[in-house]
CSV table of C-alpha atoms and ligand atoms in Angstrom, one decimal:
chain,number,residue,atom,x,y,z
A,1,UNK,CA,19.5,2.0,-8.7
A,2,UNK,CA,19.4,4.1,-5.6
A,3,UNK,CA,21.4,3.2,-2.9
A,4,UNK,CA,24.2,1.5,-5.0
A,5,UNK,CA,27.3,1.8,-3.9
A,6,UNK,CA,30.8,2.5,-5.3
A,7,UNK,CA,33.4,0.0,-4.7
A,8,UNK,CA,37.1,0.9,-4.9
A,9,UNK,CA,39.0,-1.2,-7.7
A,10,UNK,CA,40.5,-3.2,-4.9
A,11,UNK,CA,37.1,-5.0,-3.4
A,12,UNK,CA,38.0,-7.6,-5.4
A,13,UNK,CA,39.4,-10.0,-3.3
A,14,UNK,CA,38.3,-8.3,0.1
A,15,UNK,CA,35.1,-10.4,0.5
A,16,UNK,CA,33.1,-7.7,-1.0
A,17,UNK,CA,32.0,-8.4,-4.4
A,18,UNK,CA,29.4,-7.2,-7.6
A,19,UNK,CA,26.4,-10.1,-7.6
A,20,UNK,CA,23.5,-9.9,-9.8
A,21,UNK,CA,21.1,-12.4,-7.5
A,22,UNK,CA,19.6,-10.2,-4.9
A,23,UNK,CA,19.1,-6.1,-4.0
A,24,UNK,CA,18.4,-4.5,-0.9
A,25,UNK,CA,17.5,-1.2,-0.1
A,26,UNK,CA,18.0,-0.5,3.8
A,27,UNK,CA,16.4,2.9,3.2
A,28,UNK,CA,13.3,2.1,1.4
A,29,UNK,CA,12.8,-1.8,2.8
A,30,UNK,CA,12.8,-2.8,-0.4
A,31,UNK,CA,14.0,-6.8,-1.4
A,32,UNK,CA,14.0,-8.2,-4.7
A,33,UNK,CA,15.3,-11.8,-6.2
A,34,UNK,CA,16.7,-11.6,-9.4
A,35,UNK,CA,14.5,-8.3,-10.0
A,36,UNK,CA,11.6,-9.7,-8.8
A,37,UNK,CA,10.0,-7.8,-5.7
A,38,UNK,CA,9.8,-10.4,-2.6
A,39,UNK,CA,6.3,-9.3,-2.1
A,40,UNK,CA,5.4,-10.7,-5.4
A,41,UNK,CA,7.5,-14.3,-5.2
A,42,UNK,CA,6.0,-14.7,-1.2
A,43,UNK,CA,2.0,-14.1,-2.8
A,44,UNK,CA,2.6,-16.1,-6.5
A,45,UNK,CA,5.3,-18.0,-6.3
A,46,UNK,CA,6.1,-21.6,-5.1
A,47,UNK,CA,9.6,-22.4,-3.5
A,48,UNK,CA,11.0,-24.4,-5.7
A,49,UNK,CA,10.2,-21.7,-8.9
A,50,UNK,CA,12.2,-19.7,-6.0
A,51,UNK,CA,15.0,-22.0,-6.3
A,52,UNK,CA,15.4,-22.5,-9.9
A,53,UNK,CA,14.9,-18.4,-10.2
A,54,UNK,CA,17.8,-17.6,-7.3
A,55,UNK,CA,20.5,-20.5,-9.0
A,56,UNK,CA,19.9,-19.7,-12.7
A,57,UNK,CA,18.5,-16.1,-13.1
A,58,UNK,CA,15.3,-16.9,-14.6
A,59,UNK,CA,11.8,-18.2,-13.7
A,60,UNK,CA,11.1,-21.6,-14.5
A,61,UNK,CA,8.8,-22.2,-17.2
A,62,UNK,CA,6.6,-25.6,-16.9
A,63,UNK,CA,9.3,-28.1,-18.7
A,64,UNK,CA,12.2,-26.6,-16.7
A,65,UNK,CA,10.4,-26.7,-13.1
A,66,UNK,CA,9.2,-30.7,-14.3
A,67,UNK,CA,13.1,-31.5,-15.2
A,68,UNK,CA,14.4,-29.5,-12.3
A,69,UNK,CA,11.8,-31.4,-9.5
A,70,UNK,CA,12.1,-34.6,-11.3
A,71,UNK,CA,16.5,-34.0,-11.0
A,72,UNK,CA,15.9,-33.1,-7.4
A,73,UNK,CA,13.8,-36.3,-6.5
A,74,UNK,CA,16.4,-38.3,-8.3
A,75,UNK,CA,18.6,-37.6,-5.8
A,76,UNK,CA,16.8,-37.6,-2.7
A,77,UNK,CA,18.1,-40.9,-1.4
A,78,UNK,CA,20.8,-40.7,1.5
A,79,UNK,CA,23.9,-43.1,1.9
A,80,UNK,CA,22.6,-45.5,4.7
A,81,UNK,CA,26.0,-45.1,5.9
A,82,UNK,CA,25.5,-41.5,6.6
A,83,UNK,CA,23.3,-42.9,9.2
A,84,UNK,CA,26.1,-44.0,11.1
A,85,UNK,CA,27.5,-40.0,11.2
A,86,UNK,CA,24.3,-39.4,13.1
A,87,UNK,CA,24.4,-42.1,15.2
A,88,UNK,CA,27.6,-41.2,16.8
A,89,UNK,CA,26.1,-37.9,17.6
A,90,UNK,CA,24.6,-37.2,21.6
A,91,UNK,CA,20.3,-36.6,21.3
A,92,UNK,CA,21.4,-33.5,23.4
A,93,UNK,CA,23.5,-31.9,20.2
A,94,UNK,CA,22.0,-28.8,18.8
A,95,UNK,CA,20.7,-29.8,15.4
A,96,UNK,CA,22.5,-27.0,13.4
A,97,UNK,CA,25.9,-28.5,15.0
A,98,UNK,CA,24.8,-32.2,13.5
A,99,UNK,CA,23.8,-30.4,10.2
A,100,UNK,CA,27.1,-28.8,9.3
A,101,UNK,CA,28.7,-31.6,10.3
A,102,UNK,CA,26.6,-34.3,8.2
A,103,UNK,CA,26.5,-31.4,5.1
A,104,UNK,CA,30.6,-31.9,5.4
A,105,UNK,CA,29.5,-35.9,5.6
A,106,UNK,CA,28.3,-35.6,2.3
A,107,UNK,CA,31.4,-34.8,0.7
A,108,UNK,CA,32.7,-38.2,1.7
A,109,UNK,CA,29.9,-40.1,-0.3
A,110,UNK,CA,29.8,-37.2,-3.2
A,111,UNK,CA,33.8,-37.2,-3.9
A,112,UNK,CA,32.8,-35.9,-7.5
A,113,UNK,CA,31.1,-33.3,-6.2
A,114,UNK,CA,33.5,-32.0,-4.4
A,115,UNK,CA,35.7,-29.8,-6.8
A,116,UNK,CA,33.9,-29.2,-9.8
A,117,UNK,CA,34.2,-26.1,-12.6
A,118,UNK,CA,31.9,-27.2,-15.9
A,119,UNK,CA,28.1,-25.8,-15.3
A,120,UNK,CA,27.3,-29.4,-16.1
A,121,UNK,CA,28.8,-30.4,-13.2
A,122,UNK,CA,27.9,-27.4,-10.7
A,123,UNK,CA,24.3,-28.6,-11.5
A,124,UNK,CA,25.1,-32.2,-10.3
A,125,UNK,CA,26.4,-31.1,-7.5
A,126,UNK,CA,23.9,-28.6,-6.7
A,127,UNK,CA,20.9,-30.9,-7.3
A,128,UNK,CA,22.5,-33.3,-5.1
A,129,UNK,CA,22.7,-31.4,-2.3
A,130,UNK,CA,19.1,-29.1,-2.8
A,131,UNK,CA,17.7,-33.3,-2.9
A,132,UNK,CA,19.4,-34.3,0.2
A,133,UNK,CA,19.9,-31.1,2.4
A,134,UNK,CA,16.2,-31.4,3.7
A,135,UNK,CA,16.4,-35.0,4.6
A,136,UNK,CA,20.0,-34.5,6.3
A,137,UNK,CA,17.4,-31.3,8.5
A,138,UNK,CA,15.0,-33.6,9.3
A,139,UNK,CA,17.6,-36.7,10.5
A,140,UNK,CA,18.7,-33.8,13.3
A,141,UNK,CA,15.1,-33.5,14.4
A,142,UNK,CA,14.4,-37.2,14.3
A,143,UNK,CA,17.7,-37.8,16.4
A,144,UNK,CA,17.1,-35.2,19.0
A,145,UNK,CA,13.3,-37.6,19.2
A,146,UNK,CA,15.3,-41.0,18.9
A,147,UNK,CA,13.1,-41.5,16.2
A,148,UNK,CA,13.8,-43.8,12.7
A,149,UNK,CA,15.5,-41.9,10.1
A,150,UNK,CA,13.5,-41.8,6.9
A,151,UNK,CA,14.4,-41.3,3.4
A,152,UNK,CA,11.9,-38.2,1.3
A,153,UNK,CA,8.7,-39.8,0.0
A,154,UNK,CA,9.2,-39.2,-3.8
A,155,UNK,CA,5.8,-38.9,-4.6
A,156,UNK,CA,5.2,-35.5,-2.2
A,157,UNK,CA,6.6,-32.5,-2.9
A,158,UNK,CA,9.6,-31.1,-1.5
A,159,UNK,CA,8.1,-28.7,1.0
A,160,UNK,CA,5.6,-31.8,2.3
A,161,UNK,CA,8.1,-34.0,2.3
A,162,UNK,CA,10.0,-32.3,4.4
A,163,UNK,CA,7.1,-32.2,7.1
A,164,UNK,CA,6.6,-35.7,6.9
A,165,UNK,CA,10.5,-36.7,7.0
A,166,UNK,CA,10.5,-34.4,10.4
A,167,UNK,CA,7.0,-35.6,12.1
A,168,UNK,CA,5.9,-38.5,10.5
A,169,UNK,CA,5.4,-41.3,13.5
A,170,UNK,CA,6.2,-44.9,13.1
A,171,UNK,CA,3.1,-46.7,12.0
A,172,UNK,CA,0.7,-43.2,11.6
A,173,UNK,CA,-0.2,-42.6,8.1
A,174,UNK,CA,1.1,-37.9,8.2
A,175,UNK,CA,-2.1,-36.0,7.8
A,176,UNK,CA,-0.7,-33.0,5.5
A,177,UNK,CA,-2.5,-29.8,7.0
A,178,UNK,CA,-2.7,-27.4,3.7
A,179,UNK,CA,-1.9,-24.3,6.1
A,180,UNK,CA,1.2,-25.4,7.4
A,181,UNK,CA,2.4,-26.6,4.0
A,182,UNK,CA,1.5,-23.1,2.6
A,183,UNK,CA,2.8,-21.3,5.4
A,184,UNK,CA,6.5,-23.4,5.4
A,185,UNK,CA,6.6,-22.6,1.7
A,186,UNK,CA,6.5,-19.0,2.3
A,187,UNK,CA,8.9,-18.9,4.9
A,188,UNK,CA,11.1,-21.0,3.0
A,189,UNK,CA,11.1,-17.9,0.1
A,190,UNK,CA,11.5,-15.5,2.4
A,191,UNK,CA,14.5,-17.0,3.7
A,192,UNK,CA,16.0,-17.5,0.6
A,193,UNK,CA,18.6,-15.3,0.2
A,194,UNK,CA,19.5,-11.5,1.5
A,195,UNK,CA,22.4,-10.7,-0.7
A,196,UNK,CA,26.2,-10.2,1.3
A,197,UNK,CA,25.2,-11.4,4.6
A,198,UNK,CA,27.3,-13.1,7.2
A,199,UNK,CA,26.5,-16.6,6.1
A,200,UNK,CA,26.4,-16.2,2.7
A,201,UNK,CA,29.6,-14.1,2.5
A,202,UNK,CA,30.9,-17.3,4.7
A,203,UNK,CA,29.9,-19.9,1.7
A,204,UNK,CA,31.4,-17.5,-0.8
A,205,UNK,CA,34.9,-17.1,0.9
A,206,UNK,CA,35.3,-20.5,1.4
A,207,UNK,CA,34.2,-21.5,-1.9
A,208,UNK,CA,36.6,-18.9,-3.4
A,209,UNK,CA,39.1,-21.3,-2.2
A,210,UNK,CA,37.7,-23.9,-4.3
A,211,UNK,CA,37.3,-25.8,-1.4
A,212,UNK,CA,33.7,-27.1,-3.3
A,213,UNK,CA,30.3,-26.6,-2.6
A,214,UNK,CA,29.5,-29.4,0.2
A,215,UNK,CA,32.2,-28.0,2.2
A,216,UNK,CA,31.3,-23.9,1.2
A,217,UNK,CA,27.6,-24.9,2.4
A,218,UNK,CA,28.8,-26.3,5.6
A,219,UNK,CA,30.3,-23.4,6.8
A,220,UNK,CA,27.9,-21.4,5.8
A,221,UNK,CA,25.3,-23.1,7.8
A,222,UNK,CA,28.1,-23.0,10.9
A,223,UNK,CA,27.6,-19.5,10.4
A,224,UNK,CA,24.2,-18.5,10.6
A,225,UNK,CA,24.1,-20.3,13.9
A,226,UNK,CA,25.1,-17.7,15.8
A,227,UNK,CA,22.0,-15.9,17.6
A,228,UNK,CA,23.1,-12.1,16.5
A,229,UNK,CA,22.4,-13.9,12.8
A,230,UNK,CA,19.8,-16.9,11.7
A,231,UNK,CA,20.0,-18.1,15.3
A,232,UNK,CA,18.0,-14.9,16.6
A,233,UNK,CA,14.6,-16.9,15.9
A,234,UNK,CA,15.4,-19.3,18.4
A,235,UNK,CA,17.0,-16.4,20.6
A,236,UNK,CA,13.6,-14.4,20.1
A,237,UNK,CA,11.3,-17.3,21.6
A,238,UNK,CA,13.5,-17.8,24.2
A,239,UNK,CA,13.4,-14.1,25.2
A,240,UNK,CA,9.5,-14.0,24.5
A,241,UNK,CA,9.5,-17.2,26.9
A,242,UNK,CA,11.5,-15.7,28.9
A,243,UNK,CA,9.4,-12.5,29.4
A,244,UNK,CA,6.1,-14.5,29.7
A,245,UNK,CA,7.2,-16.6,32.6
A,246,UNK,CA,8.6,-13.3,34.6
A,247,UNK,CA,4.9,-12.1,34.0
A,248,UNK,CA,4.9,-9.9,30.5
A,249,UNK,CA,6.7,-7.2,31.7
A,250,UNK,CA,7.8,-5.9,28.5
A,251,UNK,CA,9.3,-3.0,29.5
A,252,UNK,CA,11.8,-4.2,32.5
A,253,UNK,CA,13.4,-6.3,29.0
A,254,UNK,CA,13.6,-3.0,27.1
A,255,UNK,CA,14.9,-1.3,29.5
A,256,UNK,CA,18.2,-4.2,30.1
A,257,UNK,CA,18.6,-3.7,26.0
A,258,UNK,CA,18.9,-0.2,26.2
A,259,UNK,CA,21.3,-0.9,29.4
A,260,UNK,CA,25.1,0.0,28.1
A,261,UNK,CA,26.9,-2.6,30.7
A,262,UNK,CA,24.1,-5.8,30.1
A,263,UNK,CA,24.9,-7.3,26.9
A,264,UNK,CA,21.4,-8.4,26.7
A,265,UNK,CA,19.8,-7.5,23.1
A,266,UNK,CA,16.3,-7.0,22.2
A,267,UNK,CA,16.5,-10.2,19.7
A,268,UNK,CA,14.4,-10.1,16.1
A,269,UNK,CA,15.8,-6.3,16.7
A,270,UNK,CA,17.7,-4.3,14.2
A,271,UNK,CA,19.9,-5.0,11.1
A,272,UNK,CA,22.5,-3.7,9.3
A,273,UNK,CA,20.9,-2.8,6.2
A,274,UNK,CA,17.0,-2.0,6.7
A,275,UNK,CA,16.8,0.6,8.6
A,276,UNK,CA,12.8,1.7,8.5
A,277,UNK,CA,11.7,-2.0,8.3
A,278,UNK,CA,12.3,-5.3,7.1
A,279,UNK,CA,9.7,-6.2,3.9
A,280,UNK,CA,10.0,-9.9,5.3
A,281,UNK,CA,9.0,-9.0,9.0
A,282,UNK,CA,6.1,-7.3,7.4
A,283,UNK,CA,4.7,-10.5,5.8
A,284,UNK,CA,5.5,-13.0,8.0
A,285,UNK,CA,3.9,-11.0,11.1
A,286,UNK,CA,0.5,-10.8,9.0
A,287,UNK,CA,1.5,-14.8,8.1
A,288,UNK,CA,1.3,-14.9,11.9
A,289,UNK,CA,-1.8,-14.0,12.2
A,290,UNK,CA,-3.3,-15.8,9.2
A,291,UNK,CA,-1.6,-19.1,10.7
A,292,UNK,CA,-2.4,-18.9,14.1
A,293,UNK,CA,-6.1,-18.3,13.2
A,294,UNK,CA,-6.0,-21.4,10.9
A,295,UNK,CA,-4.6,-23.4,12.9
A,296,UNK,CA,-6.7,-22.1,16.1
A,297,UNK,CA,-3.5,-21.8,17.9
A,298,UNK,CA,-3.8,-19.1,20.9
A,299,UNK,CA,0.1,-18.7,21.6
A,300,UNK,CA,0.2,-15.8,24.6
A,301,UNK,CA,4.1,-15.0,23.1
A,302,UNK,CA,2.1,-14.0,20.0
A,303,UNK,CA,0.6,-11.2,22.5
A,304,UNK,CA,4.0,-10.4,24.3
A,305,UNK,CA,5.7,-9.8,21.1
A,306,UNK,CA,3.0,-7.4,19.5
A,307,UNK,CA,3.0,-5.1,22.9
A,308,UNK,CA,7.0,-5.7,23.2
A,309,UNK,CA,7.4,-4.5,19.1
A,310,UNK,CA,4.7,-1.8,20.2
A,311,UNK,CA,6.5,-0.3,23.0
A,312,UNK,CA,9.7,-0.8,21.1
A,313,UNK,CA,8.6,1.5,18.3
A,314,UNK,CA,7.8,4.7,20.8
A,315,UNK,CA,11.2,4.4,22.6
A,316,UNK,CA,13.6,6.8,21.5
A,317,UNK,CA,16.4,4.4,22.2
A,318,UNK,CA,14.9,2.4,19.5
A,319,UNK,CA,13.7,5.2,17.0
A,320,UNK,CA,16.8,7.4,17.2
A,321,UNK,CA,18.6,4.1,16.2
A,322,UNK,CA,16.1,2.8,13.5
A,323,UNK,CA,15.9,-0.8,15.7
A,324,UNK,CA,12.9,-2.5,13.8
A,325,UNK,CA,11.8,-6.3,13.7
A,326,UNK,CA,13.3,-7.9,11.4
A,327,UNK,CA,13.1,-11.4,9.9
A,328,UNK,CA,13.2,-13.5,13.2
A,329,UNK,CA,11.1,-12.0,15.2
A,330,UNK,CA,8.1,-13.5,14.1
A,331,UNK,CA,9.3,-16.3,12.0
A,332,UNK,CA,9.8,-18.6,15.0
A,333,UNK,CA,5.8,-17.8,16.4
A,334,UNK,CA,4.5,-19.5,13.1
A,335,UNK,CA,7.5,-22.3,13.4
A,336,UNK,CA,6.2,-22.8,17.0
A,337,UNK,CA,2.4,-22.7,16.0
A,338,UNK,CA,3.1,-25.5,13.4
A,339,UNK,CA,4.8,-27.4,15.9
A,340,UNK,CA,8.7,-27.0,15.0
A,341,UNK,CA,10.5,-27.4,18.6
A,342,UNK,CA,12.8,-24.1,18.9
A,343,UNK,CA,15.8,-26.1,18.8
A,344,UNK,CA,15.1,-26.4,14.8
A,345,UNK,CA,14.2,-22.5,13.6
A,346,UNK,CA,17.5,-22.0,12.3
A,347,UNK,CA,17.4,-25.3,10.8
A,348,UNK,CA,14.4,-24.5,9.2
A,349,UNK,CA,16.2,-20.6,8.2
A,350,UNK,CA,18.8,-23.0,6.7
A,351,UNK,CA,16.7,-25.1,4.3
A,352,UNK,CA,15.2,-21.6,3.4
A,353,UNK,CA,18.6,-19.8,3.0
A,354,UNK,CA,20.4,-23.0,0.8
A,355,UNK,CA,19.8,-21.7,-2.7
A,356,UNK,CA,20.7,-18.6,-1.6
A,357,UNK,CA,23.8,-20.0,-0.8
A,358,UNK,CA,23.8,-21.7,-3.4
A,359,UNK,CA,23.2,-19.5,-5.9
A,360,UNK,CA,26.1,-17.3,-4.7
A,361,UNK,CA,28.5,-19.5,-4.8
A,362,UNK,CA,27.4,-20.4,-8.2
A,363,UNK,CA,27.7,-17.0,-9.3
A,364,UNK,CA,31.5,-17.0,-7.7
A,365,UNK,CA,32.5,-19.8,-9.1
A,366,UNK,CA,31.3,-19.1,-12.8
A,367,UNK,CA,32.8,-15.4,-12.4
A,368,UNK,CA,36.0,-16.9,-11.6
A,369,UNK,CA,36.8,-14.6,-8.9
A,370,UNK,CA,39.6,-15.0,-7.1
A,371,UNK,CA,40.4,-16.7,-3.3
A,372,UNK,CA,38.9,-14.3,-0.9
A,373,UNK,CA,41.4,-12.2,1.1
A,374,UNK,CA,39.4,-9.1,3.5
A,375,UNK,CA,42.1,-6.7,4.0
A,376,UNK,CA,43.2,-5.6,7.8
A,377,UNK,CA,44.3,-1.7,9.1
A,378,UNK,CA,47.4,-2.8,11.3
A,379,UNK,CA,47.4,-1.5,14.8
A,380,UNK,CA,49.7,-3.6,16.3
A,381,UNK,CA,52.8,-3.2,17.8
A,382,UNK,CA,56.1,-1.3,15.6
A,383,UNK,CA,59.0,-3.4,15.1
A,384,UNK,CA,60.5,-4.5,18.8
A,385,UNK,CA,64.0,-6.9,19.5
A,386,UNK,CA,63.2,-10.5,20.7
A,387,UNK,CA,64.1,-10.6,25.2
A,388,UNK,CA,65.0,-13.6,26.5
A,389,UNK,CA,62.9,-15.0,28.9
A,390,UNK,CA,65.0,-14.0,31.7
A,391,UNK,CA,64.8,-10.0,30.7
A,392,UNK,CA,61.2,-9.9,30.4
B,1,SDX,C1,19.6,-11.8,10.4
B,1,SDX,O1,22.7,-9.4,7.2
B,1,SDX,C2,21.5,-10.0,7.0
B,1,SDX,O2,20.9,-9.8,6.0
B,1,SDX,C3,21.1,-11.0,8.1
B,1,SDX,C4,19.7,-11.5,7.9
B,1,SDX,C5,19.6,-12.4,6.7
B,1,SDX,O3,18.6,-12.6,6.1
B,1,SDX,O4,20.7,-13.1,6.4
B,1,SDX,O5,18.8,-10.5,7.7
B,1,SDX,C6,19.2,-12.4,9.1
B,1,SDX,O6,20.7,-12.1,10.9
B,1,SDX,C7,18.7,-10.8,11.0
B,1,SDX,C8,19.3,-10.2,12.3
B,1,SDX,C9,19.0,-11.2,13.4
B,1,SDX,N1,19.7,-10.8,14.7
B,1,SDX,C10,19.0,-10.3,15.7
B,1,SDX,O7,17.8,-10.1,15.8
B,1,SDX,C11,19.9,-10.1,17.0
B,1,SDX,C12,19.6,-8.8,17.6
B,1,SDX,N2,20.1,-7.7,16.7
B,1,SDX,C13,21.3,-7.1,16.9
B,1,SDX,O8,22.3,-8.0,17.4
B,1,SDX,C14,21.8,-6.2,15.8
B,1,SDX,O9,20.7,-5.4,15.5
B,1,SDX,C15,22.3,-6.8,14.5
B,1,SDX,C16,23.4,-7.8,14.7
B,1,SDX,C17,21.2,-7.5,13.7
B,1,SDX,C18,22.8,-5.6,13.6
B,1,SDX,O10,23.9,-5.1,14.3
B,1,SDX,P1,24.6,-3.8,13.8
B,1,SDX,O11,24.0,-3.3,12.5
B,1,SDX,O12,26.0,-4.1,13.8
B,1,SDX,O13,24.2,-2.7,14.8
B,1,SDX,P2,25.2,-2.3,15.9
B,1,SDX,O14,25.6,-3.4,16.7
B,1,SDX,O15,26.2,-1.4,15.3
B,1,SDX,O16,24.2,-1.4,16.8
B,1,SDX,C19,23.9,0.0,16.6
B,1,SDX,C20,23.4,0.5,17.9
B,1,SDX,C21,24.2,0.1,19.1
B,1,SDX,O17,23.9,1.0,20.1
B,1,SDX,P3,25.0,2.3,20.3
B,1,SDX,O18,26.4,1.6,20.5
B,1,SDX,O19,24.9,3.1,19.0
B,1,SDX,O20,24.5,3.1,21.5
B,1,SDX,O21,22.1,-0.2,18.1
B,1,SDX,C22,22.1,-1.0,19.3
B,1,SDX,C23,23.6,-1.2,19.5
B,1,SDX,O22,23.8,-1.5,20.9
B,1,SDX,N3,21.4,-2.2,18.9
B,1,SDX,C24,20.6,-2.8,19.8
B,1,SDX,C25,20.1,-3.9,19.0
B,1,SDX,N4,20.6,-3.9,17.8
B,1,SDX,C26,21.5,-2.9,17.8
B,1,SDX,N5,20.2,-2.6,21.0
B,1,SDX,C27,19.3,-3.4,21.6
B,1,SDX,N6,18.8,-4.5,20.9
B,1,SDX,C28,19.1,-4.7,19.7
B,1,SDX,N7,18.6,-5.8,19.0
């Protein structure tokens, strides 16, 4: 394909590695699962086909996706005692800080899960956590609200019941609104997985340790945290906030991202790899639209970030270094608009992003690379004599 790159014979236990799961092209804004273009999955597919084609190559066909949903509900109940994790948690924590933690909780109720090799066993342990992962995301919610903790209703699907695990009230039957159920699913694909990025290298490295997939998972989700990764959707709505209540003065905040000495950012800016424009950003800005309008939602950040993108685009700050929107910079206006609290984007990123991580680690494992070992250029100090403490 163009765009591939060589690898010397020594990437093999730097971090970098061959995967067959997803392929980017920076140039061309082109992002494909497994082969299949992420236009195509975002328009036909459903997440969990998504899943299933990410972790084990293929699309479903109807028996596999009926075993593979029915494995998944199996599992969906959570250790009451994993309650008590939780509980010991402040309602000020951030919710990604309570899920790593209670994703590295699960280990201690899973102990079989921890280290395993067979494929019979990966899938176990991988159905395990795909079943409880969701309910672990909405228990951070629910603790932030000091509300109960429920288990998933079985008999809704995993996309709804992760709604009604996160906003169902005590003694309110949860009103499913189609829109928001359609629009969550997409996101969720969209998020799935984005080949060698920070997180995902992060659940591969540690996995290469054999450290299992609980723990490999945990880290991972430690990692897209930060706000220059999956945190940048919460990041972007602050900013947007941030530019509405100083009066929607776009270009005062471009010009402090363009400004050398501020280390402010223009977040749901740039990336690494896409360098024209990100195929997500595309979609989920005209999912925007579509799910604003549904829901008859007029956000005024909606506004700020079209003339802020706008005026981004003719800046030859921005141009000269090919600084589009990527994935978060719209993904948090629908999250907002279906009445996520910005605290829980990267949460929601997270459930997206799992079989991504999964699968990779999957793919590790089974490949039998070895423990992960990034090599370093030394530009230290030469060799020197020890002083004692009275000569220095
Ligand atoms: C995700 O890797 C993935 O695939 C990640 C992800 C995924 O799905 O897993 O796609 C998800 O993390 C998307 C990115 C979300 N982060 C943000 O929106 C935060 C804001 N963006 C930037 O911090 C930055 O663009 C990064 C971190 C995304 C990419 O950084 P790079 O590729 O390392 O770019 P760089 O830091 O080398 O910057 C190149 C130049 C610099 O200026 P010069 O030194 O050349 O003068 O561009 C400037 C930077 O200062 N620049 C920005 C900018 N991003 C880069 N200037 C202002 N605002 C920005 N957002």
């Amino acid at each position: 394909e163009t765009g591939a790159i060589t690898l010397d014979p020594g990437y093999k236990n730097t971090g970098s590695c061959e995967s067959a799961i997803t392929f980017l092209d920076g140039e061309k804004g082109i992002l494909r699962y497994r082969g299949y273009s992420i236009e195509e999955l975002a328009e036909k597919a459903d997440f969990l086909e998504v899943v299933y084609l990410l972790i084990f190559g293929e699309l479903p066909n109807k028996e596999q996706l009926t075993t593979f949903r029915q494995d998944i509900v199996a599992q969906s109940f959570v250790n009451e005692d994993m309650k008590k994790v939780i509980d010991g948690f402040p309602s000020t924590a951030h919710p990604m800080g309570m899920l790593s933690s209670l994703t590295s909780a699960l280990i201690a109720f899973n102990p079989k899960s921890v280290n395993v090799s067979s494929e019979e066993d990966m899938y176990k342990a991988i159905v395990k956590l795909l079943a409880k992962f969701p309910t672990l995301a909405a228990w951070t919610l629910r603790k932030k609200e000091t509300l109960p903790l429920e288990n998933r209703d079985t008999n809704v699907g995993y996309v709804e019941s992760l709604l009604k695990m996160m906003f169902q009230k005590p003694g309110e039957e949860y009103k499913f609104n189609p829109t928001v159920v359609d629009a969550l699913d997409k996101l969720l694909i969209l998020h799935a997985d984005h080949e060698q990025n920070c997180s995902t290298s992060t659940v591969r490295i540690v996995g290469s340790s054999h450290a299992g997939l609980f723990a490999s998972i945990s880290a991972g989700v430690s990692a897209l945290w930060g706000p220059l990764h999956g945190g940048a959707n919460q990041a972007v709505i602050e900013m947007l906030e941030e530019i509405k209540a100083d009066g929607g003065d776009t270009s005062k905040f471009i010009d402090k991202a363009k400004d050398k000495d501020d280390p402010f950012r223009l977040m749901g800016f740039g990336h690494r790899v896409y360098k024209n424009f990100d195929p997500r950003a595309r979609i989920i800005k005209k999912a925007a639209d579509e799910v604003l309008d549904a829901l008859g939602v007029n956000d005024p950040i909606l506004d700020i970030a079209k003339s802020l993108e706008k005026a981004a685009l003719e800046d030859p700050y921005f141009v000269e270094r090919k600084l589009y929107p990527n994935v978060d910079f719209y993904s948090g206006i629908i999250y907002r608009a279906m009445g996520i609290p910005t605290e829980m984007f990267t949460v929601m990123f997270a459930v997206g992003r799992l079989p991504g991580w999964i699968a990779q680690w999957r793919e590790m494992r089974l490949g039998g690379e070895p423990i992960g070992r990034p090599r370093q250029v030394y530009v230290g100090e030469p060799l020197r004599s020890f002083k004692e403490v009275d000569n220095r």
